[in-house]
Amino acid sequence: MKFEWQGREITLTIKDPSLPPPYDLLELADPSRKMINAYLPMSSIYLAHHRDSLLGVLVIYPIDKEMAEIKNIAIKASEQGKGLGSQLLKSAIQISRERGLQKLRIGTANSSLGQLYLYQKMGFDLVEIIPNFFKDNYATAIFENGLEARHMLVLEQTLT
Ligand code: ACO
């Protein structure tokens, strides 16, 4: 898949299984290498490149025949806030539609205020709260926006 972003051509391709995962990017979205390694093997890992530069990653995990979850989305720090994350979310929606899925999910922490704004802006709606998910599954406490990341908020959209 290709799209234009900031006048640059971005190619979104499935990661070559023989190459290592881009942990530097993946860990921007999820500080637990253990959690990442648990969901990667079942997932489709998409890499967003401009020419030879890796700018973003998108990980889509199949939940069942009808639904998938974006487990990880991350943009290289120097390129954040320029619309590429929104473009990757649009691509995830398009890919999921093309796979014939009915629903797409994404989860984030109660403290991830910017991400919660972005996901709702992109059409995802809050459907579930998993209490204490981060406290129970992460070895060290995570703080953002002056708040502790404790609960997982799950957002979902129906694909039409
Ligand atoms: N804080 C504040 N606002 C934000 C944030 C944030 N962390 N992220 C996005 N936004 C807002 C932007 O201000 C923008 O608002 P606007 O449309 O009103 O101008 C809107 O969301 C769209 O932003 P983009 O420029 O498309 O977002 P970006 O390219 O930065 O991608 C992403 C968003 C993926 C969250 C990126 O910032 C990133 O990699 N962050 C670090 C990793 C991360 O937090 N990943 C998500 C974790 S949850 C998960 O992976 C399932």
GROMACS .gro file of C-alpha atoms and ligand atoms in nm:
model
  211
    1MET     CA    1   0.000   0.000   0.000
    2LYS     CA    2   0.125   0.350  -0.081
    3PHE     CA    3   0.006   0.696   0.022
    4GLU     CA    4   0.135   1.049   0.019
    5TRP     CA    5   0.226   1.222   0.345
    6GLN     CA    6   0.387   1.568   0.370
    7GLY     CA    7   0.474   1.549  -0.001
    8ARG     CA    8   0.660   1.221   0.053
    9GLU     CA    9   0.562   0.879  -0.077
   10ILE     CA   10   0.506   0.635   0.209
   11THR     CA   11   0.504   0.262   0.145
   12LEU     CA   12   0.332   0.036   0.396
   13THR     CA   13   0.454  -0.322   0.372
   14ILE     CA   14   0.437  -0.638   0.580
   15LYS     CA   15   0.762  -0.692   0.770
   16ASP     CA   16   0.990  -0.959   0.627
   17PRO     CA   17   0.968  -1.242   0.888
   18SER     CA   18   1.344  -1.302   0.858
   19LEU     CA   19   1.419  -0.949   0.983
   20PRO     CA   20   1.407  -0.849   1.353
   21PRO     CA   21   1.105  -0.651   1.481
   22PRO     CA   22   1.165  -0.274   1.510
   23TYR     CA   23   1.170  -0.275   1.890
   24ASP     CA   24   1.287   0.087   1.911
   25LEU     CA   25   0.955   0.193   1.756
   26LEU     CA   26   0.740  -0.076   1.917
   27GLU     CA   27   0.865   0.023   2.262
   28LEU     CA   28   0.749   0.382   2.210
   29ALA     CA   29   0.393   0.246   2.220
   30ASP     CA   30   0.443  -0.040   2.465
   31PRO     CA   31   0.725  -0.036   2.721
   32SER     CA   32   0.698  -0.410   2.789
   33ARG     CA   33   0.917  -0.625   2.561
   34LYS     CA   34   0.744  -0.927   2.717
   35MET     CA   35   0.398  -0.805   2.612
   36ILE     CA   36   0.526  -0.714   2.264
   37ASN     CA   37   0.678  -1.060   2.219
   38ALA     CA   38   0.350  -1.219   2.329
   39TYR     CA   39   0.139  -1.050   2.057
   40LEU     CA   40   0.387  -1.022   1.769
   41PRO     CA   41   0.392  -1.388   1.657
   42MET     CA   42   0.016  -1.393   1.583
   43SER     CA   43   0.006  -1.041   1.437
   44SER     CA   44   0.057  -0.875   1.101
   45ILE     CA   45   0.339  -0.622   1.136
   46TYR     CA   46   0.332  -0.334   0.888
   47LEU     CA   47   0.626  -0.100   0.837
   48ALA     CA   48   0.588   0.253   0.699
   49HIS     CA   49   0.891   0.366   0.502
   50HIS     CA   50   0.984   0.675   0.307
   51ARG     CA   51   1.258   0.549   0.076
   52ASP     CA   52   1.493   0.363   0.315
   53SER     CA   53   1.378   0.540   0.632
   54LEU     CA   54   1.152   0.354   0.871
   55LEU     CA   55   0.900   0.608   1.001
   56GLY     CA   56   0.630   0.400   1.165
   57VAL     CA   57   0.497   0.062   1.267
   58LEU     CA   58   0.147  -0.082   1.287
   59VAL     CA   59   0.066  -0.417   1.448
   60ILE     CA   60  -0.271  -0.581   1.380
   61TYR     CA   61  -0.367  -0.884   1.591
   62PRO     CA   62  -0.655  -1.113   1.491
   63ILE     CA   63  -0.905  -1.168   1.774
   64ASP     CA   64  -1.152  -1.386   1.585
   65LYS     CA   65  -1.304  -1.419   1.237
   66GLU     CA   66  -1.484  -1.086   1.271
   67MET     CA   67  -1.253  -0.869   1.475
   68ALA     CA   68  -0.892  -0.756   1.497
   69GLU     CA   69  -0.707  -0.525   1.735
   70ILE     CA   70  -0.438  -0.269   1.669
   71LYS     CA   71  -0.193  -0.381   1.937
   72ASN     CA   72   0.079  -0.130   1.859
   73ILE     CA   73   0.108   0.188   1.654
   74ALA     CA   74   0.413   0.409   1.672
   75ILE     CA   75   0.573   0.688   1.474
   76LYS     CA   76   0.943   0.779   1.492
   77ALA     CA   77   0.970   1.055   1.756
   78SER     CA   78   1.095   1.324   1.517
   79GLU     CA   79   0.798   1.263   1.283
   80GLN     CA   80   0.517   1.259   1.542
   81GLY     CA   81   0.242   1.519   1.532
   82LYS     CA   82   0.253   1.556   1.153
   83GLY     CA   83  -0.041   1.335   1.060
   84LEU     CA   84   0.136   1.007   0.989
   85GLY     CA   85  -0.028   0.825   1.283
   86SER     CA   86  -0.370   0.930   1.150
   87GLN     CA   87  -0.272   0.794   0.808
   88LEU     CA   88  -0.163   0.462   0.961
   89LEU     CA   89  -0.494   0.436   1.147
   90LYS     CA   90  -0.677   0.496   0.818
   91SER     CA   91  -0.463   0.224   0.659
   92ALA     CA   92  -0.545  -0.016   0.945
   93ILE     CA   93  -0.915   0.048   0.888
   94GLN     CA   94  -0.878  -0.009   0.512
   95ILE     CA   95  -0.672  -0.329   0.559
   96SER     CA   96  -0.928  -0.464   0.807
   97ARG     CA   97  -1.217  -0.386   0.570
   98GLU     CA   98  -1.034  -0.560   0.285
   99ARG     CA   99  -0.990  -0.865   0.509
  100GLY     CA  100  -1.368  -0.872   0.550
  101LEU     CA  101  -1.359  -0.792   0.922
  102GLN     CA  102  -1.661  -0.638   1.094
  103LYS     CA  103  -1.487  -0.467   1.384
  104LEU     CA  104  -1.153  -0.313   1.468
  105ARG     CA  105  -1.033  -0.244   1.824
  106ILE     CA  106  -0.759  -0.042   1.982
  107GLY     CA  107  -0.662  -0.018   2.348
  108THR     CA  108  -0.479   0.250   2.539
  109ALA     CA  109  -0.419   0.366   2.894
  110ASN     CA  110  -0.642   0.598   3.095
  111SER     CA  111  -0.343   0.838   3.104
  112SER     CA  112  -0.289   0.846   2.723
  113LEU     CA  113  -0.500   1.157   2.669
  114GLY     CA  114  -0.368   1.248   2.321
  115GLN     CA  115  -0.410   0.894   2.194
  116LEU     CA  116  -0.766   0.878   2.334
  117TYR     CA  117  -0.846   1.200   2.150
  118LEU     CA  118  -0.692   1.070   1.826
  119TYR     CA  119  -0.865   0.732   1.833
  120GLN     CA  120  -1.207   0.887   1.897
  121LYS     CA  121  -1.143   1.142   1.623
  122MET     CA  122  -1.068   0.848   1.390
  123GLY     CA  123  -1.405   0.686   1.466
  124PHE     CA  124  -1.329   0.452   1.757
  125ASP     CA  125  -1.573   0.447   2.051
  126LEU     CA  126  -1.509   0.336   2.408
  127VAL     CA  127  -1.655  -0.014   2.463
  128GLU     CA  128  -1.470  -0.159   2.759
  129ILE     CA  129  -1.246  -0.079   3.052
  130ILE     CA  130  -1.006  -0.343   3.179
  131PRO     CA  131  -0.940  -0.230   3.537
  132ASN     CA  132  -0.578  -0.230   3.656
  133PHE     CA  133  -0.449  -0.385   3.331
  134PHE     CA  134  -0.125  -0.186   3.344
  135LYS     CA  135  -0.072  -0.230   3.717
  136ASP     CA  136  -0.124  -0.605   3.682
  137ASN     CA  137   0.084  -0.664   3.367
  138TYR     CA  138   0.372  -0.414   3.376
  139ALA     CA  139   0.669  -0.444   3.610
  140THR     CA  140   0.715  -0.069   3.661
  141ALA     CA  141   0.460   0.208   3.698
  142ILE     CA  142   0.396   0.422   3.387
  143PHE     CA  143   0.315   0.793   3.422
  144GLU     CA  144   0.192   1.026   3.146
  145ASN     CA  145   0.027   1.365   3.166
  146GLY     CA  146   0.076   1.354   3.543
  147LEU     CA  147  -0.144   1.043   3.570
  148GLU     CA  148  -0.057   0.682   3.641
  149ALA     CA  149  -0.145   0.440   3.360
  150ARG     CA  150  -0.363   0.193   3.547
  151HIS     CA  151  -0.659   0.089   3.334
  152MET     CA  152  -0.683  -0.020   2.971
  153LEU     CA  153  -0.954   0.163   2.776
  154VAL     CA  154  -1.069  -0.040   2.475
  155LEU     CA  155  -1.215   0.147   2.179
  156GLU     CA  156  -1.385  -0.012   1.882
  157GLN     CA  157  -1.529   0.077   1.547
  158THR     CA  158  -1.767  -0.108   1.322
  159LEU     CA  159  -1.630  -0.137   0.969
  160THR     CA  160  -1.893  -0.069   0.707
  161ACO     N1  161  -0.052   1.389   2.276
  161ACO     C1  162  -0.133   1.489   2.233
  161ACO     N2  163  -0.199   1.490   2.113
  161ACO     C2  164  -0.179   1.384   2.034
  161ACO     C3  165  -0.093   1.276   2.070
  161ACO     C4  166  -0.028   1.281   2.198
  161ACO     N3  167   0.052   1.182   2.241
  161ACO     N4  168  -0.094   1.187   1.970
  161ACO     C5  169  -0.175   1.237   1.874
  161ACO     N5  170  -0.226   1.356   1.913
  161ACO     C6  171  -0.320   1.441   1.840
  161ACO     C7  172  -0.246   1.541   1.755
  161ACO     O1  173  -0.221   1.661   1.825
  161ACO     C8  174  -0.340   1.562   1.638
  161ACO     O2  175  -0.441   1.656   1.669
  161ACO     P1  176  -0.511   1.747   1.554
  161ACO     O3  177  -0.564   1.649   1.450
  161ACO     O4  178  -0.616   1.820   1.626
  161ACO     O5  179  -0.399   1.830   1.500
  161ACO     C9  180  -0.407   1.426   1.622
  161ACO     O6  181  -0.391   1.359   1.748
  161ACO    C10  182  -0.347   1.346   1.509
  161ACO     O7  183  -0.211   1.334   1.531
  161ACO     P2  184  -0.108   1.273   1.426
  161ACO     O8  185  -0.009   1.378   1.389
  161ACO     O9  186  -0.175   1.197   1.319
  161ACO    O10  187  -0.040   1.169   1.527
  161ACO     P3  188   0.106   1.106   1.516
  161ACO    O11  189   0.155   1.100   1.378
  161ACO    O12  190   0.194   1.168   1.620
  161ACO    O13  191   0.072   0.955   1.562
  161ACO    C11  192   0.090   0.833   1.765
  161ACO    C12  193   0.006   0.933   1.684
  161ACO    C13  194   0.093   0.698   1.692
  161ACO    C14  195   0.022   0.815   1.903
  161ACO    C15  196   0.235   0.889   1.780
  161ACO    O14  197   0.231   1.017   1.840
  161ACO    C16  198   0.328   0.799   1.859
  161ACO    O15  199   0.396   0.714   1.802
  161ACO     N6  200   0.333   0.818   1.993
  161ACO    C17  201   0.421   0.738   2.078
  161ACO    C18  202   0.375   0.593   2.082
  161ACO    C19  203   0.229   0.578   2.125
  161ACO    O16  204   0.184   0.640   2.219
  161ACO     N7  205   0.155   0.491   2.051
  161ACO    C20  206   0.017   0.458   2.081
  161ACO    C21  207   0.007   0.369   2.201
  161ACO     S1  208  -0.149   0.279   2.209
  161ACO    C22  209  -0.127   0.153   2.097
  161ACO    O17  210  -0.021   0.136   2.044
  161ACO    C23  211  -0.241   0.064   2.067
   0.00000   0.00000   0.00000
